[in-house]
Amino acid sequence: MNELYRYESRQRRTSMILLLNMIVLLVMYLAARTFLAPSEEREQLLYWLNIVTPVVEVCLLVLAIYLWIRNQTFRMVVTEEVFEVFDPLSRTFSFSVPVNEIIEIKQTHKRDFSSIMMQTTADDWIQITQNYHYNRTKLYAALAKANPDISLPKNAWRFKKV
């Protein structure tokens, strides 16, 4: 099979991002303690921050360790025959669809939620994850090459308001 597009991301990268988030959270916590003017509101905020911050830090650390050890691969592949996505974190976003069965891909934005949906000839709507840094322009170009009849968004980075 001739691959037209391939994107892979290991979970260790996500693990490193979680560790970075831990550092950012700690800096924000310390900034709140240092720079907020003394008041009753500050004391209430710090009371809750003293409870929530360690809990969130521990959760992020446990998840980072879990992903570091597991280290599975997110994979998105377009060949001349099939469009396949494997997401180790979510079975919902994992699928394999023949490209000749894809009718269109829609990018929509409603309030604070954006989605990318793919319609098939069986009238199924499959959501395409946005949680990874794959290049939608290259993905759509590969899908258009595999099946020129697919209706694709005019701009890979713009979402239609609904």
Coordinates of C-alpha atoms in Angstrom, one line a residue:
M1 CA 0.0 0.0 0.0
N2 CA 1.3 3.4 -1.0
E3 CA 1.0 5.8 2.0
L4 CA -0.1 9.3 1.0
Y5 CA 0.0 10.7 4.5
R6 CA 1.4 9.5 7.9
Y7 CA 1.5 11.1 11.3
E8 CA 2.6 9.4 14.5
S9 CA 3.0 10.7 18.0
R10 CA 4.3 8.7 21.0
Q11 CA 2.7 9.1 24.4
R12 CA 6.1 10.1 25.9
R13 CA 5.6 13.5 24.2
T14 CA 2.2 13.9 25.9
S15 CA 3.9 12.9 29.2
M16 CA 6.4 15.6 28.8
I17 CA 3.7 18.2 28.1
L18 CA 1.9 17.1 31.3
L19 CA 5.2 17.6 33.2
L20 CA 5.4 21.1 31.7
N21 CA 1.8 21.8 32.8
M22 CA 2.8 20.8 36.3
I23 CA 5.6 23.5 36.2
V24 CA 3.2 26.1 34.8
L25 CA 0.6 25.3 37.5
L26 CA 3.2 25.6 40.3
V27 CA 4.4 29.0 38.9
M28 CA 0.8 30.3 38.8
Y29 CA 0.3 29.1 42.4
L30 CA 3.4 30.8 43.6
A31 CA 2.6 34.0 41.7
A32 CA -0.9 34.1 43.3
R33 CA 0.8 33.7 46.8
T34 CA 3.3 36.4 46.0
F35 CA 1.5 39.0 44.1
L36 CA -2.1 39.1 45.3
A37 CA -2.8 41.9 47.6
P38 CA -3.7 40.9 51.2
S39 CA -7.5 40.6 51.6
E40 CA -10.2 38.3 52.7
E41 CA -10.8 37.2 49.1
R42 CA -7.1 36.4 48.7
E43 CA -7.2 34.2 51.9
Q44 CA -10.2 32.3 50.5
L45 CA -8.6 31.8 47.2
L46 CA -5.3 30.6 48.8
Y47 CA -7.3 28.2 51.1
W48 CA -8.8 26.5 48.0
L49 CA -5.5 26.7 46.1
N50 CA -3.8 24.9 48.9
I51 CA -6.2 22.0 48.6
V52 CA -6.6 21.9 44.8
T53 CA -3.1 22.5 43.6
P54 CA -1.5 19.5 45.3
V55 CA -4.3 17.2 44.1
V56 CA -4.0 18.4 40.5
E57 CA -0.2 18.1 40.6
V58 CA -0.4 14.5 41.9
C59 CA -2.9 13.6 39.2
L60 CA -0.8 15.1 36.4
L61 CA 2.3 13.3 37.8
V62 CA 0.5 9.9 37.9
L63 CA -0.8 10.4 34.4
A64 CA 2.6 11.5 33.1
I65 CA 4.3 8.4 34.6
Y66 CA 1.5 6.2 33.2
L67 CA 1.9 7.6 29.7
W68 CA 5.7 7.5 29.9
I69 CA 5.7 3.8 30.8
R70 CA 2.9 2.8 28.4
N71 CA 4.3 4.9 25.4
Q72 CA 1.9 3.8 22.8
T73 CA 1.6 5.5 19.4
F74 CA -1.1 7.7 18.0
R75 CA -1.2 7.0 14.2
M76 CA -3.0 8.6 11.4
V77 CA -2.5 7.1 7.9
V78 CA -4.0 7.8 4.5
T79 CA -3.3 5.3 1.7
E80 CA -4.9 5.0 -1.7
E81 CA -7.4 2.6 -0.2
V82 CA -8.0 3.5 3.4
F83 CA -8.0 6.3 6.0
E84 CA -7.0 5.0 9.4
V85 CA -6.7 6.5 12.8
F86 CA -5.5 4.7 15.9
D87 CA -5.7 6.7 19.2
P88 CA -4.4 4.7 22.1
L89 CA -6.3 6.9 24.6
S90 CA -9.7 6.7 22.9
R91 CA -11.5 4.0 21.0
T92 CA -14.0 6.7 20.0
F93 CA -11.4 8.4 17.8
S94 CA -10.0 5.1 16.3
F95 CA -11.3 4.0 13.0
S96 CA -10.5 2.6 9.6
V97 CA -12.6 3.7 6.6
P98 CA -12.1 3.0 2.9
V99 CA -11.4 6.3 1.2
N100 CA -14.0 5.5 -1.5
E101 CA -16.7 5.5 1.2
I102 CA -15.9 9.0 2.4
I103 CA -18.4 11.6 1.2
E104 CA -17.3 14.8 3.1
I105 CA -15.4 16.3 6.0
K106 CA -16.9 19.2 7.9
Q107 CA -15.3 21.5 10.3
T108 CA -17.8 23.3 12.5
H109 CA -17.6 25.6 15.5
K110 CA -20.5 26.1 17.9
R111 CA -20.1 28.3 20.9
D112 CA -16.8 27.1 22.6
F113 CA -16.7 23.7 20.8
S114 CA -15.0 22.9 17.5
S115 CA -15.4 19.6 15.7
I116 CA -14.2 17.8 12.6
M117 CA -16.7 15.3 11.4
M118 CA -16.4 12.8 8.5
Q119 CA -19.5 11.5 6.7
T120 CA -19.4 8.1 5.0
T121 CA -21.6 6.5 2.3
A122 CA -23.3 4.5 5.1
D123 CA -24.4 7.9 6.4
D124 CA -22.2 7.4 9.5
W125 CA -20.6 10.5 11.0
I126 CA -17.2 9.8 12.5
Q127 CA -15.4 12.4 14.6
I128 CA -11.7 13.1 13.8
T129 CA -9.7 14.0 16.8
Q130 CA -8.0 17.4 17.2
N131 CA -5.9 16.4 20.1
Y132 CA -2.6 15.9 18.2
H133 CA -0.5 18.2 16.1
Y134 CA -1.1 16.6 12.7
N135 CA -1.1 18.8 9.6
R136 CA -4.7 19.1 8.4
T137 CA -3.7 20.7 5.1
K138 CA -1.5 17.7 4.2
L139 CA -4.1 15.3 5.5
Y140 CA -6.8 16.8 3.3
A141 CA -4.5 16.9 0.3
A142 CA -3.8 13.2 0.8
L143 CA -7.5 12.4 1.1
A144 CA -8.2 14.5 -2.1
K145 CA -5.5 12.6 -3.9
A146 CA -6.9 9.2 -2.8
N147 CA -10.5 10.2 -3.6
P148 CA -11.1 13.5 -5.5
D149 CA -14.9 13.2 -4.9
I150 CA -14.5 13.9 -1.2
S151 CA -16.0 17.3 -0.2
L152 CA -13.3 18.9 1.9
P153 CA -13.2 22.3 3.8
K154 CA -11.9 25.2 1.7
N155 CA -9.4 26.1 4.4
A156 CA -8.0 23.4 6.8
W157 CA -7.7 26.0 9.6
R158 CA -11.1 27.7 9.5
F159 CA -14.2 26.3 11.1
K160 CA -17.8 27.1 9.9
K161 CA -20.0 28.6 12.6
V162 CA -23.2 26.8 13.2

